[in-house]
Amino acid sequence: MSVRIRVDLLPKPPYRDTVVLIDVLRTCTAGAMLFERGLERLEIIDSLKLARQRAESTGATLLGERAGLPPEGFNYGSSLAEIRDVTVNSHAILTSENAPKALSLITGAETIFLGSLYNADAVARAALQHSKGEIFLVCSGFLGQEDLDDTLTAGYLAARLKSLAPTPLEGASAFAIALLKAFPDPLEAFWRSSTGHYLRGLNMVEDLAIASYVSQSECVPMLQSSEQTQQGNIFSFVNAESREPRAEGEEQKDVVRR
C-alpha cells in the first residue's frame, strides 16, 4: 500500500488518518522513556491545577514543567536526565507548555502517536501499521514558532518511512529530510535550536544528548482518549504495543465535559 507522508512544521488542522506528534525536547521523548520505566497510562494535561487535582484523586506520579522547571508540588520535572532514573507507578501525569497545545489541534485524527528520535524506528513501524493511506508528521514547535529540533526529527522519520514503504512526500517533508545532510549529528541541531538554547540556559545540556539518541526504545505512546473539561484538556496515552489496531469504522474515544 502506498502511503502519503506530510510534514507540518507547526500543526495545520484538520487532520485525519494517522498523526505522529513530535516534541522531541522534551514531551515525546519523555513519553517513550516513561513507558520504558513500566508505565501503563500517561495523561498529558495542559493545566497545572487540573494536573494536581488528577494526581491527588488518582495517586498518579506527577511530572512537568513551567518555564523549564518543576512546578510546586510536583514529584518530578520533565528533564530527560531526571526521568531516566525516576520511579513511577502504573499511572503518570505530565504537563508541559508546547505539546498539549499541539495535541488540542490534532485530535480529529483517527490515530495519534508521540514520536521522537528516541523511539524513531518503533513509531515509524506503528504509524505504517495503523495508517489507511496518510501519515502526518506534525511538529509542536517552540512557543508557537517552528523549531529546528522538531523539524530535524520529522525529517528523520519521513526518511525512515520512505525506506519502509512507497511514500510520496508532501508539505515540508523534502525540506525536513534535507536538514539531515546539514546536521548528520542530531545533537548539533538540538544545540542550535531555540528549545536547545533555552534548555542550555537552564543547565539542562544532558537532555539534549538523551533526546539525540536514535531508536533506543520500542515504546510508542498512542492516544487512547481525550477529554475537554472546564479546567483544561486531558490526553490519555497507552503503549501501542499493548493496544491492538482499531477495527474498520471504530472511532477514537473523545469525551467532552462542560
PDB file of C-alpha atoms in Angstrom:
ATOM      1  CA  MET A   1       0.000   0.000   0.000  1.00  0.00           C
ATOM      2  CA  SER A   2       1.282   3.436  -0.933  1.00  0.00           C
ATOM      3  CA  VAL A   3       1.280   5.875   1.973  1.00  0.00           C
ATOM      4  CA  ARG A   4       1.369   9.655   1.638  1.00  0.00           C
ATOM      5  CA  ILE A   5       3.680  11.428   4.094  1.00  0.00           C
ATOM      6  CA  ARG A   6       3.234  15.074   5.058  1.00  0.00           C
ATOM      7  CA  VAL A   7       5.451  17.067   7.407  1.00  0.00           C
ATOM      8  CA  ASP A   8       3.931  20.123   9.100  1.00  0.00           C
ATOM      9  CA  LEU A   9       6.404  22.404  10.881  1.00  0.00           C
ATOM     10  CA  LEU A  10       3.513  23.517  13.109  1.00  0.00           C
ATOM     11  CA  PRO A  11       0.039  21.992  13.481  1.00  0.00           C
ATOM     12  CA  LYS A  12      -2.222  22.761  10.494  1.00  0.00           C
ATOM     13  CA  PRO A  13      -5.564  21.114  11.199  1.00  0.00           C
ATOM     14  CA  PRO A  14      -7.796  19.465  10.296  1.00  0.00           C
ATOM     15  CA  TYR A  15      -6.167  16.033  10.459  1.00  0.00           C
ATOM     16  CA  ARG A  16      -7.385  12.576   9.586  1.00  0.00           C
ATOM     17  CA  ASP A  17      -5.905   9.098   9.476  1.00  0.00           C
ATOM     18  CA  THR A  18      -2.589   8.841  11.383  1.00  0.00           C
ATOM     19  CA  VAL A  19      -0.603  11.610  13.092  1.00  0.00           C
ATOM     20  CA  VAL A  20       2.808  11.379  14.717  1.00  0.00           C
ATOM     21  CA  LEU A  21       3.199  14.368  17.026  1.00  0.00           C
ATOM     22  CA  ILE A  22       6.794  15.471  17.549  1.00  0.00           C
ATOM     23  CA  ASP A  23       8.008  17.411  20.580  1.00  0.00           C
ATOM     24  CA  VAL A  24      11.491  15.949  20.831  1.00  0.00           C
ATOM     25  CA  LEU A  25      12.590  18.405  23.555  1.00  0.00           C
ATOM     26  CA  ARG A  26      11.024  17.050  25.641  1.00  0.00           C
ATOM     27  CA  THR A  27       7.498  15.655  25.955  1.00  0.00           C
ATOM     28  CA  CYS A  28       7.530  12.993  23.234  1.00  0.00           C
ATOM     29  CA  THR A  29      10.954  11.678  24.253  1.00  0.00           C
ATOM     30  CA  ALA A  30       9.811  11.651  27.889  1.00  0.00           C
ATOM     31  CA  GLY A  31       6.685   9.676  26.965  1.00  0.00           C
ATOM     32  CA  ALA A  32       8.659   6.783  25.481  1.00  0.00           C
ATOM     33  CA  MET A  33      11.086   6.841  28.410  1.00  0.00           C
ATOM     34  CA  LEU A  34       8.263   6.684  30.965  1.00  0.00           C
ATOM     35  CA  PHE A  35       6.682   3.643  29.318  1.00  0.00           C
ATOM     36  CA  GLU A  36      10.114   2.036  29.412  1.00  0.00           C
ATOM     37  CA  ARG A  37      10.010   2.530  33.183  1.00  0.00           C
ATOM     38  CA  GLY A  38       6.926   0.320  33.417  1.00  0.00           C
ATOM     39  CA  LEU A  39       4.199   2.927  32.988  1.00  0.00           C
ATOM     40  CA  GLU A  40       0.773   1.722  31.826  1.00  0.00           C
ATOM     41  CA  ARG A  41      -1.009   5.042  31.289  1.00  0.00           C
ATOM     42  CA  LEU A  42       0.250   8.556  30.665  1.00  0.00           C
ATOM     43  CA  GLU A  43      -2.002  11.587  30.850  1.00  0.00           C
ATOM     44  CA  ILE A  44      -0.759  14.810  29.279  1.00  0.00           C
ATOM     45  CA  ILE A  45      -2.573  17.813  30.768  1.00  0.00           C
ATOM     46  CA  ASP A  46      -2.280  21.485  29.914  1.00  0.00           C
ATOM     47  CA  SER A  47      -3.421  22.908  33.274  1.00  0.00           C
ATOM     48  CA  LEU A  48      -1.292  22.828  36.427  1.00  0.00           C
ATOM     49  CA  LYS A  49      -4.392  22.998  38.620  1.00  0.00           C
ATOM     50  CA  LEU A  50      -6.082  20.127  36.816  1.00  0.00           C
ATOM     51  CA  ALA A  51      -2.877  18.071  36.856  1.00  0.00           C
ATOM     52  CA  ARG A  52      -2.589  18.486  40.619  1.00  0.00           C
ATOM     53  CA  GLN A  53      -6.259  17.578  41.103  1.00  0.00           C
ATOM     54  CA  ARG A  54      -5.968  14.471  38.940  1.00  0.00           C
ATOM     55  CA  ALA A  55      -2.811  13.334  40.703  1.00  0.00           C
ATOM     56  CA  GLU A  56      -4.437  13.804  44.107  1.00  0.00           C
ATOM     57  CA  SER A  57      -7.557  11.837  43.135  1.00  0.00           C
ATOM     58  CA  THR A  58      -5.779   9.033  41.262  1.00  0.00           C
ATOM     59  CA  GLY A  59      -2.440   8.706  43.057  1.00  0.00           C
ATOM     60  CA  ALA A  60      -0.590   9.199  39.775  1.00  0.00           C
ATOM     61  CA  THR A  61       3.042  10.243  39.638  1.00  0.00           C
ATOM     62  CA  LEU A  62       3.090  13.948  38.747  1.00  0.00           C
ATOM     63  CA  LEU A  63       5.727  15.287  36.366  1.00  0.00           C
ATOM     64  CA  GLY A  64       6.027  18.505  34.462  1.00  0.00           C
ATOM     65  CA  GLU A  65       7.445  21.947  33.980  1.00  0.00           C
ATOM     66  CA  ARG A  66       6.717  25.595  33.629  1.00  0.00           C
ATOM     67  CA  ALA A  67       9.490  27.792  32.292  1.00  0.00           C
ATOM     68  CA  GLY A  68      11.555  24.589  32.127  1.00  0.00           C
ATOM     69  CA  LEU A  69      11.371  23.845  35.857  1.00  0.00           C
ATOM     70  CA  PRO A  70       9.171  21.611  38.089  1.00  0.00           C
ATOM     71  CA  PRO A  71       6.073  23.402  39.443  1.00  0.00           C
ATOM     72  CA  GLU A  72       5.402  23.433  43.155  1.00  0.00           C
ATOM     73  CA  GLY A  73       4.049  20.136  44.464  1.00  0.00           C
ATOM     74  CA  PHE A  74       5.194  18.004  41.515  1.00  0.00           C
ATOM     75  CA  ASN A  75       7.055  14.741  42.097  1.00  0.00           C
ATOM     76  CA  TYR A  76       9.459  15.387  39.234  1.00  0.00           C
ATOM     77  CA  GLY A  77      10.190  17.860  36.475  1.00  0.00           C
ATOM     78  CA  SER A  78      10.260  16.876  32.813  1.00  0.00           C
ATOM     79  CA  SER A  79      14.036  16.743  32.464  1.00  0.00           C
ATOM     80  CA  LEU A  80      15.001  13.659  30.474  1.00  0.00           C
ATOM     81  CA  ALA A  81      18.053  13.171  32.658  1.00  0.00           C
ATOM     82  CA  GLU A  82      15.762  13.030  35.679  1.00  0.00           C
ATOM     83  CA  ILE A  83      13.119  10.841  34.040  1.00  0.00           C
ATOM     84  CA  ARG A  84      15.780   8.302  33.154  1.00  0.00           C
ATOM     85  CA  ASP A  85      16.031   7.415  36.854  1.00  0.00           C
ATOM     86  CA  VAL A  86      12.501   8.085  38.169  1.00  0.00           C
ATOM     87  CA  THR A  87      10.312   5.539  39.887  1.00  0.00           C
ATOM     88  CA  VAL A  88       6.753   5.629  38.538  1.00  0.00           C
ATOM     89  CA  ASN A  89       3.649   3.642  39.332  1.00  0.00           C
ATOM     90  CA  SER A  90       1.274   2.449  36.631  1.00  0.00           C
ATOM     91  CA  HIS A  91      -0.153   5.937  36.026  1.00  0.00           C
ATOM     92  CA  ALA A  92       1.673   9.215  35.454  1.00  0.00           C
ATOM     93  CA  ILE A  93       0.554  12.746  34.635  1.00  0.00           C
ATOM     94  CA  LEU A  94       2.785  15.042  32.599  1.00  0.00           C
ATOM     95  CA  THR A  95       2.228  18.730  31.973  1.00  0.00           C
ATOM     96  CA  SER A  96       4.217  20.924  29.616  1.00  0.00           C
ATOM     97  CA  GLU A  97       3.749  24.037  27.503  1.00  0.00           C
ATOM     98  CA  ASN A  98       4.087  23.099  23.823  1.00  0.00           C
ATOM     99  CA  ALA A  99       2.835  19.530  23.319  1.00  0.00           C
ATOM    100  CA  PRO A 100      -0.614  19.983  24.967  1.00  0.00           C
ATOM    101  CA  LYS A 101      -1.360  22.952  22.705  1.00  0.00           C
ATOM    102  CA  ALA A 102      -0.404  20.893  19.662  1.00  0.00           C
ATOM    103  CA  LEU A 103      -2.465  17.928  20.858  1.00  0.00           C
ATOM    104  CA  SER A 104      -5.567  20.106  21.115  1.00  0.00           C
ATOM    105  CA  LEU A 105      -5.237  20.840  17.375  1.00  0.00           C
ATOM    106  CA  ILE A 106      -4.792  17.291  16.092  1.00  0.00           C
ATOM    107  CA  THR A 107      -7.423  15.291  17.979  1.00  0.00           C
ATOM    108  CA  GLY A 108      -9.519  14.889  14.825  1.00  0.00           C
ATOM    109  CA  ALA A 109      -7.037  12.287  13.577  1.00  0.00           C
ATOM    110  CA  GLU A 110      -8.006   8.632  13.818  1.00  0.00           C
ATOM    111  CA  THR A 111      -4.712   7.560  15.402  1.00  0.00           C
ATOM    112  CA  ILE A 112      -2.160   9.719  17.240  1.00  0.00           C
ATOM    113  CA  PHE A 113       1.320   8.686  18.353  1.00  0.00           C
ATOM    114  CA  LEU A 114       4.063  10.560  20.188  1.00  0.00           C
ATOM    115  CA  GLY A 115       7.266  10.375  18.148  1.00  0.00           C
ATOM    116  CA  SER A 116      10.884  11.290  18.753  1.00  0.00           C
ATOM    117  CA  LEU A 117      14.332  10.146  17.706  1.00  0.00           C
ATOM    118  CA  TYR A 118      14.392   8.012  20.847  1.00  0.00           C
ATOM    119  CA  ASN A 119      11.614   5.723  19.504  1.00  0.00           C
ATOM    120  CA  ALA A 120      12.008   6.574  15.803  1.00  0.00           C
ATOM    121  CA  ASP A 121      12.015   3.103  14.259  1.00  0.00           C
ATOM    122  CA  ALA A 122       9.229   1.843  16.509  1.00  0.00           C
ATOM    123  CA  VAL A 123       6.942   4.823  15.865  1.00  0.00           C
ATOM    124  CA  ALA A 124       7.558   4.621  12.104  1.00  0.00           C
ATOM    125  CA  ARG A 125       6.501   0.962  12.096  1.00  0.00           C
ATOM    126  CA  ALA A 126       3.462   1.701  14.259  1.00  0.00           C
ATOM    127  CA  ALA A 127       2.375   4.566  12.005  1.00  0.00           C
ATOM    128  CA  LEU A 128       2.595   2.352   8.920  1.00  0.00           C
ATOM    129  CA  GLN A 129       0.703  -0.435  10.670  1.00  0.00           C
ATOM    130  CA  HIS A 130      -2.218   1.831  11.606  1.00  0.00           C
ATOM    131  CA  SER A 131      -2.311   4.155   8.596  1.00  0.00           C
ATOM    132  CA  LYS A 132      -5.014   3.807   5.970  1.00  0.00           C
ATOM    133  CA  GLY A 133      -3.000   5.805   3.455  1.00  0.00           C
ATOM    134  CA  GLU A 134      -1.829   9.033   5.090  1.00  0.00           C
ATOM    135  CA  ILE A 135       0.694   9.806   7.817  1.00  0.00           C
ATOM    136  CA  PHE A 136       1.116  13.340   9.126  1.00  0.00           C
ATOM    137  CA  LEU A 137       4.348  14.183  10.938  1.00  0.00           C
ATOM    138  CA  VAL A 138       3.370  17.224  12.993  1.00  0.00           C
ATOM    139  CA  CYS A 139       5.927  19.342  14.840  1.00  0.00           C
ATOM    140  CA  SER A 140       4.907  21.040  18.094  1.00  0.00           C
ATOM    141  CA  GLY A 141       7.374  23.893  17.707  1.00  0.00           C
ATOM    142  CA  PHE A 142       8.538  26.188  20.489  1.00  0.00           C
ATOM    143  CA  LEU A 143       6.296  28.948  21.839  1.00  0.00           C
ATOM    144  CA  GLY A 144       4.237  28.945  18.654  1.00  0.00           C
ATOM    145  CA  GLN A 145       7.200  29.065  16.255  1.00  0.00           C
ATOM    146  CA  GLU A 146       8.825  26.411  14.077  1.00  0.00           C
ATOM    147  CA  ASP A 147      11.995  24.972  15.579  1.00  0.00           C
ATOM    148  CA  LEU A 148      14.990  23.073  14.279  1.00  0.00           C
ATOM    149  CA  ASP A 149      14.848  20.181  16.746  1.00  0.00           C
ATOM    150  CA  ASP A 150      11.347  19.024  15.820  1.00  0.00           C
ATOM    151  CA  THR A 151      11.899  19.677  12.104  1.00  0.00           C
ATOM    152  CA  LEU A 152      15.046  17.546  12.000  1.00  0.00           C
ATOM    153  CA  THR A 153      13.242  14.754  13.842  1.00  0.00           C
ATOM    154  CA  ALA A 154      10.366  14.931  11.360  1.00  0.00           C
ATOM    155  CA  GLY A 155      12.914  14.672   8.545  1.00  0.00           C
ATOM    156  CA  TYR A 156      14.428  11.555  10.064  1.00  0.00           C
ATOM    157  CA  LEU A 157      11.003   9.945  10.488  1.00  0.00           C
ATOM    158  CA  ALA A 158       9.966  10.875   6.948  1.00  0.00           C
ATOM    159  CA  ALA A 159      13.162   9.352   5.562  1.00  0.00           C
ATOM    160  CA  ARG A 160      12.650   6.239   7.676  1.00  0.00           C
ATOM    161  CA  LEU A 161       9.054   5.848   6.495  1.00  0.00           C
ATOM    162  CA  LYS A 162      10.129   6.278   2.886  1.00  0.00           C
ATOM    163  CA  SER A 163      12.668   3.482   3.343  1.00  0.00           C
ATOM    164  CA  LEU A 164       9.971   1.154   4.715  1.00  0.00           C
ATOM    165  CA  ALA A 165       7.184   1.742   2.200  1.00  0.00           C
ATOM    166  CA  PRO A 166       6.379   3.605  -1.035  1.00  0.00           C
ATOM    167  CA  THR A 167       5.782   7.075   0.351  1.00  0.00           C
ATOM    168  CA  PRO A 168       5.055  10.187  -1.715  1.00  0.00           C
ATOM    169  CA  LEU A 169       6.274  13.215   0.239  1.00  0.00           C
ATOM    170  CA  GLU A 170       4.216  16.349   0.812  1.00  0.00           C
ATOM    171  CA  GLY A 171       4.312  19.553   2.827  1.00  0.00           C
ATOM    172  CA  ALA A 172       7.706  20.296   4.338  1.00  0.00           C
ATOM    173  CA  SER A 173       8.892  16.678   4.014  1.00  0.00           C
ATOM    174  CA  ALA A 174      11.623  17.336   1.445  1.00  0.00           C
ATOM    175  CA  PHE A 175      12.875  20.348   3.407  1.00  0.00           C
ATOM    176  CA  ALA A 176      12.972  18.384   6.662  1.00  0.00           C
ATOM    177  CA  ILE A 177      14.828  15.477   5.045  1.00  0.00           C
ATOM    178  CA  ALA A 178      17.351  17.890   3.511  1.00  0.00           C
ATOM    179  CA  LEU A 179      18.250  19.056   7.018  1.00  0.00           C
ATOM    180  CA  LEU A 180      19.653  15.597   7.733  1.00  0.00           C
ATOM    181  CA  LYS A 181      22.558  16.333   5.371  1.00  0.00           C
ATOM    182  CA  ALA A 182      23.217  19.672   7.075  1.00  0.00           C
ATOM    183  CA  PHE A 183      23.093  18.080  10.537  1.00  0.00           C
ATOM    184  CA  PRO A 184      24.274  14.450  10.375  1.00  0.00           C
ATOM    185  CA  ASP A 185      24.686  14.633  14.165  1.00  0.00           C
ATOM    186  CA  PRO A 186      21.254  15.473  15.617  1.00  0.00           C
ATOM    187  CA  LEU A 187      22.850  16.778  18.792  1.00  0.00           C
ATOM    188  CA  GLU A 188      24.286  19.702  16.834  1.00  0.00           C
ATOM    189  CA  ALA A 189      20.821  20.593  15.526  1.00  0.00           C
ATOM    190  CA  PHE A 190      19.330  20.332  19.002  1.00  0.00           C
ATOM    191  CA  TRP A 191      22.119  22.525  20.349  1.00  0.00           C
ATOM    192  CA  ARG A 192      21.318  25.226  17.764  1.00  0.00           C
ATOM    193  CA  SER A 193      17.548  25.056  18.127  1.00  0.00           C
ATOM    194  CA  SER A 194      15.577  27.648  20.099  1.00  0.00           C
ATOM    195  CA  THR A 195      14.470  24.963  22.548  1.00  0.00           C
ATOM    196  CA  GLY A 196      18.045  23.750  22.919  1.00  0.00           C
ATOM    197  CA  HIS A 197      19.254  27.279  23.603  1.00  0.00           C
ATOM    198  CA  TYR A 198      16.512  27.635  26.207  1.00  0.00           C
ATOM    199  CA  LEU A 199      17.408  24.370  27.946  1.00  0.00           C
ATOM    200  CA  ARG A 200      21.110  25.185  27.884  1.00  0.00           C
ATOM    201  CA  GLY A 201      20.265  28.365  29.736  1.00  0.00           C
ATOM    202  CA  LEU A 202      18.694  26.184  32.427  1.00  0.00           C
ATOM    203  CA  ASN A 203      21.820  23.989  32.589  1.00  0.00           C
ATOM    204  CA  MET A 204      19.974  21.002  31.107  1.00  0.00           C
ATOM    205  CA  VAL A 205      22.503  20.124  28.421  1.00  0.00           C
ATOM    206  CA  GLU A 206      22.231  16.407  29.169  1.00  0.00           C
ATOM    207  CA  ASP A 207      18.614  16.461  27.989  1.00  0.00           C
ATOM    208  CA  LEU A 208      19.821  17.407  24.508  1.00  0.00           C
ATOM    209  CA  ALA A 209      22.150  14.421  24.415  1.00  0.00           C
ATOM    210  CA  ILE A 210      19.484  11.974  25.578  1.00  0.00           C
ATOM    211  CA  ALA A 211      16.964  13.276  23.034  1.00  0.00           C
ATOM    212  CA  SER A 212      19.519  12.803  20.248  1.00  0.00           C
ATOM    213  CA  TYR A 213      19.799   9.029  20.822  1.00  0.00           C
ATOM    214  CA  VAL A 214      18.180   7.267  17.848  1.00  0.00           C
ATOM    215  CA  SER A 215      15.829   4.271  18.169  1.00  0.00           C
ATOM    216  CA  GLN A 216      16.661   3.364  21.737  1.00  0.00           C
ATOM    217  CA  SER A 217      13.106   2.375  22.648  1.00  0.00           C
ATOM    218  CA  GLU A 218      10.344   0.138  21.304  1.00  0.00           C
ATOM    219  CA  CYS A 219       7.742   2.046  23.336  1.00  0.00           C
ATOM    220  CA  VAL A 220       5.280   4.150  21.336  1.00  0.00           C
ATOM    221  CA  PRO A 221       2.762   6.301  23.230  1.00  0.00           C
ATOM    222  CA  MET A 222      -0.625   6.094  21.487  1.00  0.00           C
ATOM    223  CA  LEU A 223      -3.609   8.309  22.263  1.00  0.00           C
ATOM    224  CA  GLN A 224      -6.392   6.273  23.831  1.00  0.00           C
ATOM    225  CA  SER A 225      -8.816   9.066  24.713  1.00  0.00           C
ATOM    226  CA  SER A 226      -9.105  12.816  25.135  1.00  0.00           C
ATOM    227  CA  GLU A 227     -11.301  14.868  27.427  1.00  0.00           C
ATOM    228  CA  GLN A 228     -12.176  18.537  27.459  1.00  0.00           C
ATOM    229  CA  THR A 229     -13.085  19.868  30.900  1.00  0.00           C
ATOM    230  CA  GLN A 230     -13.694  23.335  32.246  1.00  0.00           C
ATOM    231  CA  GLN A 231     -10.274  23.180  33.932  1.00  0.00           C
ATOM    232  CA  GLY A 232      -8.328  22.003  30.893  1.00  0.00           C
ATOM    233  CA  ASN A 233      -7.631  19.156  28.474  1.00  0.00           C
ATOM    234  CA  ILE A 234      -6.650  15.585  29.354  1.00  0.00           C
ATOM    235  CA  PHE A 235      -4.924  13.416  26.746  1.00  0.00           C
ATOM    236  CA  SER A 236      -4.567   9.794  27.831  1.00  0.00           C
ATOM    237  CA  PHE A 237      -1.902   7.573  26.240  1.00  0.00           C
ATOM    238  CA  VAL A 238      -1.079   3.879  26.402  1.00  0.00           C
ATOM    239  CA  ASN A 239       1.847   1.996  24.905  1.00  0.00           C
ATOM    240  CA  ALA A 240       0.933   0.990  21.347  1.00  0.00           C
ATOM    241  CA  GLU A 241       2.413  -2.476  21.988  1.00  0.00           C
ATOM    242  CA  SER A 242      -0.448  -3.160  24.393  1.00  0.00           C
ATOM    243  CA  ARG A 243      -3.162  -1.816  22.092  1.00  0.00           C
ATOM    244  CA  GLU A 244      -4.484  -3.608  19.023  1.00  0.00           C
ATOM    245  CA  PRO A 245      -5.289  -1.547  15.908  1.00  0.00           C
ATOM    246  CA  ARG A 246      -8.902  -0.309  15.814  1.00  0.00           C
ATOM    247  CA  ALA A 247     -11.360  -2.204  13.670  1.00  0.00           C
ATOM    248  CA  GLU A 248     -12.656  -0.604  10.486  1.00  0.00           C
ATOM    249  CA  GLY A 249     -15.107   2.147  11.380  1.00  0.00           C
ATOM    250  CA  GLU A 250     -14.165   2.271  15.052  1.00  0.00           C
ATOM    251  CA  GLU A 251     -13.535   5.843  16.171  1.00  0.00           C
ATOM    252  CA  GLN A 252     -11.150   7.263  18.735  1.00  0.00           C
ATOM    253  CA  LYS A 253     -12.863   7.977  22.026  1.00  0.00           C
ATOM    254  CA  ASP A 254     -13.356  11.694  22.604  1.00  0.00           C
ATOM    255  CA  VAL A 255     -15.152  12.881  25.711  1.00  0.00           C
ATOM    256  CA  VAL A 256     -16.304  16.463  26.141  1.00  0.00           C
ATOM    257  CA  ARG A 257     -17.199  17.616  29.615  1.00  0.00           C
ATOM    258  CA  ARG A 258     -18.645  21.048  30.136  1.00  0.00           C
TER     259      ARG A 258
END
